[in-house]
Each structure stands twice: as structure tokens, then as C-alpha cells.
């Protein structure tokens, strides 16, 4: 890697990230069904109809996984606490689930790893999904109750808490594009989910503050968007896509307002009285998490429904996901967020990484593409810091190969390879390269 720990400010946090449903094995420990279980069980939604029932069996193998983080010299572990494990029906606490997170956090602390908790990384209990999920306002209050229960148990030991991971995926990808659970393509449900997920953030933040919790934030994903040609129509299309994907959530959280051009599409479908929630949604936070993977080039498409957009394939090298590799986009968002939205508020790169079709050969995994990817994005982060962004940490996505949602187990993002037959873990060459870089 072309960077070293000492290139970054004193105290900069290096970590790796995962999420509960993607690694734990949801059939263990009394966890309830999530909307991903039901979505995956519906033919056509997920590659080979795979689900997170076993995943990486982190539920039992977490000591080995935490040892891998520690042995890499990482400072922190970003994980999520599954709502459906803690409250299988979304409302009733499950002692076994709470005990699991208790053990997990203690095991992190024993290894000197800082626990960075995410409250919602998409493990919505099916009972609540059946009542409308994020299209139903009640889900926000129930999420607040879940926040109370899990915080009462582990809040004394976590280093940082994020309310929601990637609200764009929770709302737009899942209710408008239909690619993630619940798999809807419904503008009315989308408008409601776009607002309710931010209301859930505000509700959780209020509950956390009532308990005196510090170091609370939200994790947003950002996608670099450019017009695919020089026409004014393409420029307008790129600007609208940027407003939906990149501005809706940060403007709600940082300014208490939604972008007007997006509201023009959603307004008839927004829940009544949504304006009254904006103060709760825009309470001060302690940090902002930035997930960044790729860029998109877009055009206006008059033949499609609102927002009349289409993506055009770019010419940069791509990952196993087909995502273009564009490290400058990370610099763009880190500096833009500081300049336009959050000023000096600490930023963390909470996810960045790439999938590749990795294989184990003679006991090793050779993945130079990933090593370059991480190196280039770390250098983009370093440039953003030099340009004034207050970036305080970087988490690679992901520690382990895992359940990549609608793609099942096919896409491998880990710095540690997982054989999904035997569950054997094999650190990849990129793991060793990262370890060497942060030791320097
Ligand atoms: O695997 C996901 C993760 O759950 C959320 N952010 C993007 C990752 C890669 O698609």
C-alpha cells in the first residue's frame, strides 16, 4: 500500500466493518425472522434464494474474527446490533440476543478494539415489515424502543453509535427500485420511507441523548454523479440524481430541509405533517459516517417514470459488482460535506471497499486489485484531510466475505476470505498489506 499510519493525524482510527445479518447466522440465538428472510424466500429476489441463516457463523466464531481484527493492528470494529435478534417480533426483548451483544462488546474491549455500533443495518423484524415497515410511521417509535433496550445493555461500553446505515438503500433502493427488501416499486411507499427513515434517526438520537449518550451519528452513502454528455438535459438529470442520492439525507440531518427538486416528485405522497418532524431529524450529531464506493454517469430519460433518469456505462475499470473504481469521488464527498454541510464535525469513512472473484490457491488469496483499491482510497482521504476535511477514521468494508444481499454469497468484499462450505477464514494478501501499512 502507498500509505502508512503516520501519514494520518494522531489518533486516526483504522477499522473494518460488517453488519449483523450479513455475517452472524440469523438462525441462532432466538433471532426472529427479518424482512430479508422473507424477501430471499420469494423466488427471483436473491441469487440462488440465499439468505443469512448461517452466513459466516460469526455468532459462534466471533472470537476468531475479532482476533483477525486485532492481529491486523486495527483500532476499531464497526458492527451492527440486529433488531430482530434483540427483539425477535420487533417489540419483545430476547435475553439470548442481548447476551450475545454483551459478550461481543466485551470481547472487543478485551482485544483493545473500539466498538463502533450501528443500530440499524437492515435487520427489520418481519412482524414490523408485515405492518408496512418503513412506510408505517409506527416503525420509528418502535425503533426508538429498540434503541433503548440495546443501549441499556451495551451503551456503557460502545465507543460510537450510528443510528441508521445508508438510508438511501433503506428507502429508495428498497421501495422505488425494488432491489432490496421489501422489494417494492412504489412511489408512495418510497416517499414515506424516505421520510420515516430520517424520523427513525431523529427518534433514536433523542432516546440516546436522554440516556446521556455521546458520540452519536448517522452513516450515509454517497455516489459520485456526473452527466454522461454535454447537454443541459444530462446536467439537469445529474443534478436531480445527486439531490435524491447525495443531498436528501444530509440536508435533512444538517439543515432540517429536503431538496426542493426531489420534494416536487414526492410531495403528493409524503406523510401528513412531515414538516413538523424536521427539528427532531436535524438535532446536532457528534460525527457523520461516509460510505463511498463508486460513481455513476446519468442521462435524462423522458420515456421512463419520474425521476426520468438512466445510467450510462462508464469507461473506468470496474469491480466484481460492475462498479467503476473512482477514488477521487471520495475526496469530492469528504471535502464537499465539510464545506457545504458539516464544517468541522468529525467525519469517518465508515465503508469503502471492493468485491472481487477471489479464490484460495495453495492456502493464499492473491488480490492485488483490492490492495490498490484501498491504497488509492486512503490516499484520496489523506488529500481530503490536507484540504481541510476533519476525517478521523477509515473502515474497510468488509472484514469478511459475506452475504451481499440480493447477490447472495457471490460477491466477495472481504480482506478475509470465507469458504462458505467449511466457514474457514483465510486472510487475503490485501489483509496483510493493510496490516503492514498501518504498522508503519
Ligand atoms: O454490503 C453492503 C453493506 O451492507 C452496505 N454498504 C454497501 C456494501 C456493499 O454493497
Short mmCIF file of C-alpha atoms and ligand atoms in Angstrom, two decimals:
data_model
loop_
_atom_site.label_atom_id
_atom_site.label_comp_id
_atom_site.label_asym_id
_atom_site.label_seq_id
_atom_site.Cartn_x
_atom_site.Cartn_y
_atom_site.Cartn_z
CA UNK A 1 0.00 0.00 0.00
CA UNK A 2 1.23 3.51 -0.76
CA UNK A 3 0.29 4.93 2.63
CA UNK A 4 1.27 4.41 6.22
CA UNK A 5 -0.37 5.12 9.58
CA UNK A 6 1.91 8.07 10.19
CA UNK A 7 0.51 9.82 7.06
CA UNK A 8 -2.68 10.38 9.06
CA UNK A 9 -3.32 12.61 12.07
CA UNK A 10 -2.55 11.35 15.57
CA UNK A 11 -5.47 9.25 16.83
CA UNK A 12 -6.82 8.46 13.35
CA UNK A 13 -8.92 5.28 13.64
CA UNK A 14 -8.32 2.36 11.28
CA UNK A 15 -11.04 -0.28 11.31
CA UNK A 16 -13.08 -2.78 9.38
CA UNK A 17 -16.86 -3.03 9.14
CA UNK A 18 -19.53 -5.73 8.96
CA UNK A 19 -23.26 -5.98 9.59
CA UNK A 20 -25.23 -8.48 11.67
CA UNK A 21 -27.42 -10.12 9.03
CA UNK A 22 -24.51 -10.41 6.60
CA UNK A 23 -22.24 -12.41 8.92
CA UNK A 24 -23.81 -13.63 12.18
CA UNK A 25 -26.05 -16.50 11.17
CA UNK A 26 -29.57 -15.49 11.96
CA UNK A 27 -30.87 -18.96 12.75
CA UNK A 28 -29.03 -18.95 16.07
CA UNK A 29 -29.78 -17.47 19.47
CA UNK A 30 -33.52 -16.97 19.17
CA UNK A 31 -33.33 -14.24 16.50
CA UNK A 32 -36.61 -13.51 14.76
CA UNK A 33 -37.29 -13.54 11.04
CA UNK A 34 -36.22 -10.36 9.24
CA UNK A 35 -37.66 -8.90 6.06
CA UNK A 36 -34.51 -10.22 4.33
CA UNK A 37 -35.52 -13.78 5.22
CA UNK A 38 -38.93 -13.33 3.67
CA UNK A 39 -37.56 -11.37 0.68
CA UNK A 40 -34.96 -14.09 -0.01
CA UNK A 41 -37.59 -16.81 0.25
CA UNK A 42 -39.57 -15.20 -2.56
CA UNK A 43 -38.28 -16.66 -5.87
CA UNK A 44 -36.40 -14.24 -8.09
CA UNK A 45 -35.31 -11.73 -5.44
CA UNK A 46 -31.89 -13.06 -4.39
CA UNK A 47 -29.28 -15.07 -6.31
CA UNK A 48 -29.96 -18.77 -5.60
CA UNK A 49 -32.52 -17.59 -2.98
CA UNK A 50 -29.67 -17.43 -0.45
CA UNK A 51 -30.31 -15.90 2.96
CA UNK A 52 -28.44 -15.05 6.17
CA UNK A 53 -29.48 -18.12 8.18
CA UNK A 54 -25.87 -19.32 8.53
CA UNK A 55 -23.81 -16.61 6.77
CA UNK A 56 -20.28 -16.68 8.29
CA UNK A 57 -21.49 -18.15 11.60
CA UNK A 58 -19.94 -15.15 13.34
CA UNK A 59 -22.45 -15.85 16.12
CA UNK A 60 -20.19 -18.73 17.21
CA UNK A 61 -16.90 -17.76 15.57
CA UNK A 62 -16.70 -14.14 16.72
CA UNK A 63 -13.58 -14.71 18.91
CA UNK A 64 -11.64 -15.85 15.82
CA UNK A 65 -12.98 -12.88 13.80
CA UNK A 66 -12.07 -10.37 16.49
CA UNK A 67 -8.60 -11.93 16.69
CA UNK A 68 -8.23 -11.26 12.96
CA UNK A 69 -9.07 -7.58 13.51
CA UNK A 70 -6.63 -7.35 16.37
CA UNK A 71 -3.85 -9.20 14.56
CA UNK A 72 -4.22 -6.80 11.63
CA UNK A 73 -3.44 -3.95 14.04
CA UNK A 74 -6.86 -2.36 13.50
CA UNK A 75 -8.15 0.01 16.17
CA UNK A 76 -11.89 -0.42 15.83
CA UNK A 77 -14.64 -2.72 14.68
CA UNK A 78 -17.82 -1.39 13.09
CA UNK A 79 -20.66 -3.88 13.65
CA UNK A 80 -24.45 -3.76 13.83
CA UNK A 81 -26.81 -4.97 16.52
CA UNK A 82 -29.68 -6.79 14.84
CA UNK A 83 -33.11 -5.52 15.86
CA UNK A 84 -34.59 -8.95 15.07
CA UNK A 85 -32.04 -10.67 17.31
CA UNK A 86 -32.60 -8.28 20.20
CA UNK A 87 -36.40 -8.17 19.71
CA UNK A 88 -37.50 -11.10 17.51
CA UNK A 89 -41.00 -9.69 16.98
CA UNK A 90 -39.72 -6.12 16.95
CA UNK A 91 -41.23 -5.40 20.38
CA UNK A 92 -40.21 -8.06 22.94
CA UNK A 93 -36.63 -8.34 24.21
CA UNK A 94 -34.78 -11.63 23.71
CA UNK A 95 -32.36 -12.36 26.56
CA UNK A 96 -30.17 -14.59 24.37
CA UNK A 97 -29.78 -11.81 21.81
CA UNK A 98 -28.83 -9.24 24.42
CA UNK A 99 -26.37 -11.70 25.98
CA UNK A 100 -24.73 -12.21 22.58
CA UNK A 101 -24.05 -8.49 22.08
CA UNK A 102 -22.85 -8.23 25.66
CA UNK A 103 -20.27 -10.97 25.01
CA UNK A 104 -19.35 -9.48 21.64
CA UNK A 105 -18.65 -6.00 23.02
CA UNK A 106 -16.67 -7.39 25.95
CA UNK A 107 -14.62 -9.50 23.55
CA UNK A 108 -13.82 -6.37 21.50
CA UNK A 109 -12.72 -4.49 24.59
CA UNK A 110 -10.56 -7.43 25.75
CA UNK A 111 -8.71 -7.12 22.44
CA UNK A 112 -8.36 -3.36 22.63
CA UNK A 113 -10.82 -2.81 19.75
CA UNK A 114 -13.16 0.19 19.90
CA UNK A 115 -16.78 -0.89 19.33
CA UNK A 116 -18.47 1.27 16.65
CA UNK A 117 -22.10 0.20 16.79
CA UNK A 118 -24.76 0.62 14.11
CA UNK A 119 -28.33 0.34 15.35
CA UNK A 120 -29.99 -0.36 12.00
CA UNK A 121 -28.18 -2.15 9.20
CA UNK A 122 -31.37 -3.51 7.66
CA UNK A 123 -32.36 -6.26 10.12
CA UNK A 124 -36.05 -5.23 10.21
CA UNK A 125 -38.20 -7.79 12.08
CA UNK A 126 -40.70 -9.43 9.69
CA UNK A 127 -43.61 -8.71 12.02
CA UNK A 128 -42.97 -4.99 11.57
CA UNK A 129 -42.37 -5.38 7.84
CA UNK A 130 -45.79 -7.05 7.64
CA UNK A 131 -47.31 -3.93 9.19
CA UNK A 132 -45.85 -1.71 6.49
CA UNK A 133 -42.21 -1.49 7.63
CA UNK A 134 -40.66 1.88 6.87
CA UNK A 135 -43.80 3.09 5.09
CA UNK A 136 -45.51 2.93 8.51
CA UNK A 137 -44.76 5.78 10.91
CA UNK A 138 -45.16 3.49 13.97
CA UNK A 139 -41.91 1.75 12.98
CA UNK A 140 -39.98 4.90 14.01
CA UNK A 141 -41.28 4.81 17.58
CA UNK A 142 -40.69 1.06 17.78
CA UNK A 143 -37.12 1.69 16.59
CA UNK A 144 -36.76 4.15 19.46
CA UNK A 145 -37.84 1.40 21.88
CA UNK A 146 -35.27 -0.97 20.40
CA UNK A 147 -32.65 1.76 20.79
CA UNK A 148 -33.50 2.00 24.49
CA UNK A 149 -33.27 -1.74 25.07
CA UNK A 150 -29.94 -2.33 23.35
CA UNK A 151 -28.41 0.86 24.76
CA UNK A 152 -29.39 -0.10 28.31
CA UNK A 153 -27.42 -3.29 27.78
CA UNK A 154 -24.24 -2.24 25.92
CA UNK A 155 -24.32 1.56 25.78
CA UNK A 156 -21.86 1.81 28.68
CA UNK A 157 -19.12 0.18 26.57
CA UNK A 158 -19.50 1.32 22.95
CA UNK A 159 -17.21 3.99 21.53
CA UNK A 160 -19.63 5.35 18.93
CA UNK A 161 -23.20 4.75 17.81
CA UNK A 162 -24.69 5.24 14.34
CA UNK A 163 -28.48 5.28 14.17
CA UNK A 164 -29.04 4.16 10.57
CA UNK A 165 -26.82 2.70 7.87
CA UNK A 166 -27.41 4.06 4.35
CA UNK A 167 -30.95 5.47 4.42
CA UNK A 168 -30.90 5.69 0.59
CA UNK A 169 -30.73 1.90 0.43
CA UNK A 170 -33.39 1.50 3.12
CA UNK A 171 -35.78 3.84 1.32
CA UNK A 172 -35.05 4.33 -2.40
CA UNK A 173 -33.24 1.13 -3.39
CA UNK A 174 -35.80 -0.95 -1.50
CA UNK A 175 -39.11 0.85 -2.14
CA UNK A 176 -38.56 2.56 -5.52
CA UNK A 177 -36.04 0.40 -7.38
CA UNK A 178 -37.19 -2.82 -5.70
CA UNK A 179 -33.69 -4.32 -5.44
CA UNK A 180 -33.62 -4.77 -1.66
CA UNK A 181 -36.22 -5.93 0.86
CA UNK A 182 -39.15 -5.28 0.81
CA UNK A 183 -38.71 -5.18 -2.98
CA UNK A 184 -41.33 -2.54 -3.77
CA UNK A 185 -41.54 -0.27 -6.78
CA UNK A 186 -43.96 2.22 -5.35
CA UNK A 187 -43.52 5.99 -5.26
CA UNK A 188 -45.91 6.49 -2.34
CA UNK A 189 -44.15 3.91 -0.16
CA UNK A 190 -40.79 5.43 -1.20
CA UNK A 191 -41.75 8.97 -0.17
CA UNK A 192 -42.89 7.68 3.19
CA UNK A 193 -39.80 5.52 3.72
CA UNK A 194 -37.51 8.45 2.66
CA UNK A 195 -39.03 10.48 5.50
CA UNK A 196 -39.64 7.79 8.11
CA UNK A 197 -36.08 6.51 8.00
CA UNK A 198 -34.89 10.02 8.88
CA UNK A 199 -37.58 10.26 11.55
CA UNK A 200 -36.29 6.96 12.96
CA UNK A 201 -32.81 8.53 13.05
CA UNK A 202 -34.16 11.55 14.94
CA UNK A 203 -36.18 9.38 17.33
CA UNK A 204 -33.20 7.17 18.12
CA UNK A 205 -30.93 10.17 18.59
CA UNK A 206 -33.40 11.68 21.04
CA UNK A 207 -33.56 8.41 23.01
CA UNK A 208 -29.75 8.19 23.06
CA UNK A 209 -29.39 11.77 24.27
CA UNK A 210 -31.97 11.14 27.01
CA UNK A 211 -29.58 8.47 28.29
CA UNK A 212 -26.64 10.85 28.09
CA UNK A 213 -25.01 9.01 25.18
CA UNK A 214 -22.13 10.76 23.42
CA UNK A 215 -20.53 10.14 20.07
CA UNK A 216 -23.72 9.55 18.10
CA UNK A 217 -24.09 9.96 14.34
CA UNK A 218 -25.57 8.55 11.16
CA UNK A 219 -23.98 6.70 8.24
CA UNK A 220 -24.92 7.97 4.77
CA UNK A 221 -23.85 6.58 1.42
CA UNK A 222 -22.74 8.82 -1.41
CA UNK A 223 -22.39 8.10 -5.12
CA UNK A 224 -20.43 10.43 -7.37
CA UNK A 225 -22.73 11.56 -10.17
CA UNK A 226 -21.81 13.23 -13.45
CA UNK A 227 -23.72 13.98 -16.66
CA UNK A 228 -22.93 11.40 -19.36
CA UNK A 229 -22.86 14.03 -22.12
CA UNK A 230 -22.67 17.81 -22.55
CA UNK A 231 -26.37 18.51 -22.97
CA UNK A 232 -28.27 20.68 -20.46
CA UNK A 233 -30.73 17.78 -20.07
CA UNK A 234 -27.93 15.49 -18.87
CA UNK A 235 -26.68 18.20 -16.49
CA UNK A 236 -30.19 18.54 -15.03
CA UNK A 237 -30.51 14.75 -14.75
CA UNK A 238 -27.19 14.51 -12.87
CA UNK A 239 -28.22 17.30 -10.56
CA UNK A 240 -31.54 15.57 -9.76
CA UNK A 241 -29.82 12.23 -9.17
CA UNK A 242 -27.33 13.99 -6.86
CA UNK A 243 -30.24 15.55 -4.96
CA UNK A 244 -32.03 12.21 -4.48
CA UNK A 245 -28.98 10.16 -3.58
CA UNK A 246 -26.50 12.57 -2.05
CA UNK A 247 -28.44 15.57 -0.75
CA UNK A 248 -31.81 14.35 0.59
CA UNK A 249 -30.48 12.76 3.77
CA UNK A 250 -27.62 15.10 4.65
CA UNK A 251 -29.77 18.19 4.08
CA UNK A 252 -32.44 16.74 6.36
CA UNK A 253 -29.90 15.90 9.08
CA UNK A 254 -27.73 19.02 8.77
CA UNK A 255 -30.23 21.68 7.63
CA UNK A 256 -33.66 20.36 8.57
CA UNK A 257 -34.91 20.57 4.97
CA UNK A 258 -35.30 18.33 1.94
CA UNK A 259 -34.12 19.43 -1.54
CA UNK A 260 -36.99 21.16 -3.36
CA UNK A 261 -36.47 19.38 -6.68
CA UNK A 262 -36.88 15.97 -5.02
CA UNK A 263 -39.85 17.08 -2.98
CA UNK A 264 -41.51 18.07 -6.26
CA UNK A 265 -41.68 14.36 -7.08
CA UNK A 266 -42.52 13.11 -3.58
CA UNK A 267 -44.76 15.85 -2.18
CA UNK A 268 -48.16 14.32 -3.07
CA UNK A 269 -47.10 11.11 -1.31
CA UNK A 270 -45.35 12.47 1.78
CA UNK A 271 -46.92 11.61 5.15
CA UNK A 272 -49.15 14.35 6.56
CA UNK A 273 -47.35 16.79 8.84
CA UNK A 274 -43.85 15.68 7.83
CA UNK A 275 -42.63 19.28 8.18
CA UNK A 276 -43.19 19.09 11.96
CA UNK A 277 -40.59 16.31 12.24
CA UNK A 278 -37.70 18.27 10.76
CA UNK A 279 -36.42 19.69 14.06
CA UNK A 280 -36.17 16.21 15.55
CA UNK A 281 -34.41 14.97 12.41
CA UNK A 282 -31.85 17.79 12.42
CA UNK A 283 -30.71 17.59 16.06
CA UNK A 284 -26.94 18.06 16.40
CA UNK A 285 -24.83 14.95 15.86
CA UNK A 286 -21.29 14.21 17.02
CA UNK A 287 -19.98 12.75 13.75
CA UNK A 288 -21.01 11.76 10.26
CA UNK A 289 -20.25 8.43 8.61
CA UNK A 290 -19.49 8.43 4.88
CA UNK A 291 -19.85 5.26 2.81
CA UNK A 292 -18.38 5.57 -0.65
CA UNK A 293 -17.88 3.01 -3.41
CA UNK A 294 -18.29 4.32 -6.95
CA UNK A 295 -19.56 6.87 -9.44
CA UNK A 296 -22.43 6.95 -11.94
CA UNK A 297 -22.90 8.80 -15.23
CA UNK A 298 -26.50 9.66 -15.97
CA UNK A 299 -28.77 10.94 -18.73
CA UNK A 300 -32.30 12.31 -18.87
CA UNK A 301 -34.72 9.60 -20.00
CA UNK A 302 -38.08 11.11 -21.00
CA UNK A 303 -39.58 7.65 -21.57
CA UNK A 304 -39.15 6.45 -18.01
CA UNK A 305 -41.22 7.44 -14.98
CA UNK A 306 -40.13 10.22 -12.62
CA UNK A 307 -37.26 10.98 -11.97
CA UNK A 308 -36.69 10.31 -15.71
CA UNK A 309 -33.09 9.13 -15.27
CA UNK A 310 -30.94 6.44 -16.77
CA UNK A 311 -27.36 5.35 -16.05
CA UNK A 312 -24.76 5.02 -18.77
CA UNK A 313 -21.83 2.62 -18.53
CA UNK A 314 -18.54 4.41 -17.90
CA UNK A 315 -15.05 3.59 -19.11
CA UNK A 316 -13.16 3.12 -15.83
CA UNK A 317 -12.04 -0.30 -14.53
CA UNK A 318 -14.78 -2.00 -12.53
CA UNK A 319 -15.06 -4.32 -9.53
CA UNK A 320 -16.87 -7.66 -9.34
CA UNK A 321 -20.04 -5.65 -8.70
CA UNK A 322 -19.54 -3.86 -12.04
CA UNK A 323 -18.91 -0.63 -10.09
CA UNK A 324 -16.41 1.82 -11.58
CA UNK A 325 -13.33 2.50 -9.45
CA UNK A 326 -13.12 6.25 -8.85
CA UNK A 327 -11.12 7.25 -5.73
CA UNK A 328 -11.39 11.00 -6.47
CA UNK A 329 -15.09 10.70 -5.67
CA UNK A 330 -14.18 10.02 -2.04
CA UNK A 331 -12.08 13.18 -1.90
CA UNK A 332 -15.00 15.03 -3.53
CA UNK A 333 -17.52 13.99 -0.86
CA UNK A 334 -15.25 14.43 2.15
CA UNK A 335 -14.37 17.99 1.15
CA UNK A 336 -17.88 18.84 -0.09
CA UNK A 337 -19.53 17.59 3.11
CA UNK A 338 -17.17 19.65 5.24
CA UNK A 339 -17.57 22.74 3.10
CA UNK A 340 -21.32 22.66 2.44
CA UNK A 341 -22.86 20.81 5.37
CA UNK A 342 -20.99 19.88 8.50
CA UNK A 343 -18.00 22.20 8.85
CA UNK A 344 -15.61 20.81 11.39
CA UNK A 345 -17.79 17.92 12.55
CA UNK A 346 -15.71 14.71 12.60
CA UNK A 347 -16.16 12.57 9.50
CA UNK A 348 -15.45 8.85 9.35
CA UNK A 349 -15.20 6.84 6.17
CA UNK A 350 -17.44 4.12 7.58
CA UNK A 351 -17.37 1.95 4.44
CA UNK A 352 -15.17 1.69 1.40
CA UNK A 353 -14.09 -1.49 -0.33
CA UNK A 354 -14.44 -3.68 -3.37
CA UNK A 355 -15.73 -7.09 -4.39
CA UNK A 356 -13.54 -9.40 -6.45
CA UNK A 357 -13.88 -13.02 -7.50
CA UNK A 358 -11.20 -14.17 -5.04
CA UNK A 359 -10.09 -17.79 -4.80
CA UNK A 360 -7.79 -19.63 -2.42
CA UNK A 361 -4.74 -21.09 -4.20
CA UNK A 362 -2.28 -23.13 -2.14
CA UNK A 363 -3.68 -21.65 1.05
CA UNK A 364 -3.37 -17.99 -0.04
CA UNK A 365 -5.56 -15.41 -1.73
CA UNK A 366 -3.75 -13.07 -4.11
CA UNK A 367 -5.85 -9.88 -4.55
CA UNK A 368 -3.59 -7.03 -5.77
CA UNK A 369 -6.66 -5.24 -7.17
CA UNK A 370 -8.03 -4.79 -3.65
CA UNK A 371 -4.68 -3.67 -2.29
CA UNK A 372 -4.54 -0.92 -4.94
CA UNK A 373 -8.17 -0.01 -4.33
CA UNK A 374 -7.63 0.51 -0.60
CA UNK A 375 -4.38 2.32 -1.14
CA UNK A 376 -5.90 4.74 -3.67
CA UNK A 377 -8.90 5.50 -1.45
CA UNK A 378 -6.68 6.01 1.58
CA UNK A 379 -4.62 8.48 -0.44
CA UNK A 380 -7.84 10.26 -1.50
CA UNK A 381 -8.75 10.50 2.19
CA UNK A 382 -5.31 11.87 3.01
CA UNK A 383 -5.74 14.55 0.32
CA UNK A 384 -9.14 15.48 1.72
CA UNK A 385 -7.61 15.95 5.17
CA UNK A 386 -4.89 18.15 3.65
CA UNK A 387 -7.69 20.15 2.02
CA UNK A 388 -9.35 20.78 5.37
CA UNK A 389 -11.80 17.89 5.93
CA UNK A 390 -11.85 16.69 9.53
CA UNK A 391 -11.66 12.97 8.75
CA UNK A 392 -10.95 10.93 11.86
CA UNK A 393 -11.11 7.34 10.68
CA UNK A 394 -11.45 4.82 7.87
CA UNK A 395 -13.24 1.46 7.99
CA UNK A 396 -12.70 -1.07 5.23
CA UNK A 397 -15.84 -2.89 4.01
CA UNK A 398 -15.66 -5.66 4.87
CA UNK A 399 -13.67 -7.71 7.32
CA UNK A 400 -15.14 -10.94 5.91
CA UNK A 401 -16.61 -12.14 2.64
CA UNK A 402 -20.29 -12.21 3.50
CA UNK A 403 -23.93 -12.13 2.43
CA UNK A 404 -24.09 -9.41 -0.20
CA UNK A 405 -27.86 -9.01 -0.04
CA UNK A 406 -29.59 -9.65 -3.38
CA UNK A 407 -26.31 -11.06 -4.75
CA UNK A 408 -26.19 -13.76 -2.07
CA UNK A 409 -22.69 -15.07 -1.33
CA UNK A 410 -21.36 -14.50 -4.84
CA UNK A 411 -19.63 -11.12 -4.34
CA UNK A 412 -16.56 -11.12 -2.13
CA UNK A 413 -15.76 -7.85 -0.36
CA UNK A 414 -13.64 -9.22 2.49
CA UNK A 415 -10.00 -8.74 3.34
CA UNK A 416 -10.55 -12.20 4.82
CA UNK A 417 -11.79 -14.96 2.51
CA UNK A 418 -14.59 -17.17 3.83
CA UNK A 419 -15.16 -20.64 2.39
CA UNK A 420 -18.94 -20.88 2.65
CA UNK A 421 -18.81 -24.71 2.73
CA UNK A 422 -16.36 -25.08 5.62
CA UNK A 423 -16.52 -21.49 7.01
CA UNK A 424 -12.71 -21.46 7.08
CA UNK A 425 -11.26 -17.95 7.18
CA UNK A 426 -8.17 -17.12 5.07
CA UNK A 427 -6.70 -13.63 5.32
CA UNK A 428 -6.13 -12.31 1.79
CA UNK A 429 -2.95 -10.60 0.57
CA UNK A 430 -4.76 -7.25 1.00
CA UNK A 431 -5.24 -8.04 4.71
CA UNK A 432 -1.50 -8.50 5.07
CA UNK A 433 -0.80 -5.34 3.03
CA UNK A 434 -3.19 -3.29 5.19
CA UNK A 435 -1.61 -4.69 8.32
CA UNK A 436 1.86 -3.71 7.11
CA UNK A 437 0.71 -0.18 6.13
CA UNK A 438 -0.90 0.62 9.47
CA UNK A 439 2.04 -0.80 11.37
CA UNK A 440 4.34 1.74 9.67
O1 LIG B 1 -22.63 -4.96 1.73
C1 LIG B 1 -23.03 -3.63 1.65
C2 LIG B 1 -23.31 -3.07 3.02
O2 LIG B 1 -24.25 -3.82 3.71
C3 LIG B 1 -23.82 -1.66 2.92
N1 LIG B 1 -22.95 -0.85 2.11
C4 LIG B 1 -22.55 -1.37 0.82
C5 LIG B 1 -21.99 -2.76 0.99
C6 LIG B 1 -21.55 -3.30 -0.38
O3 LIG B 1 -22.63 -3.35 -1.26
#
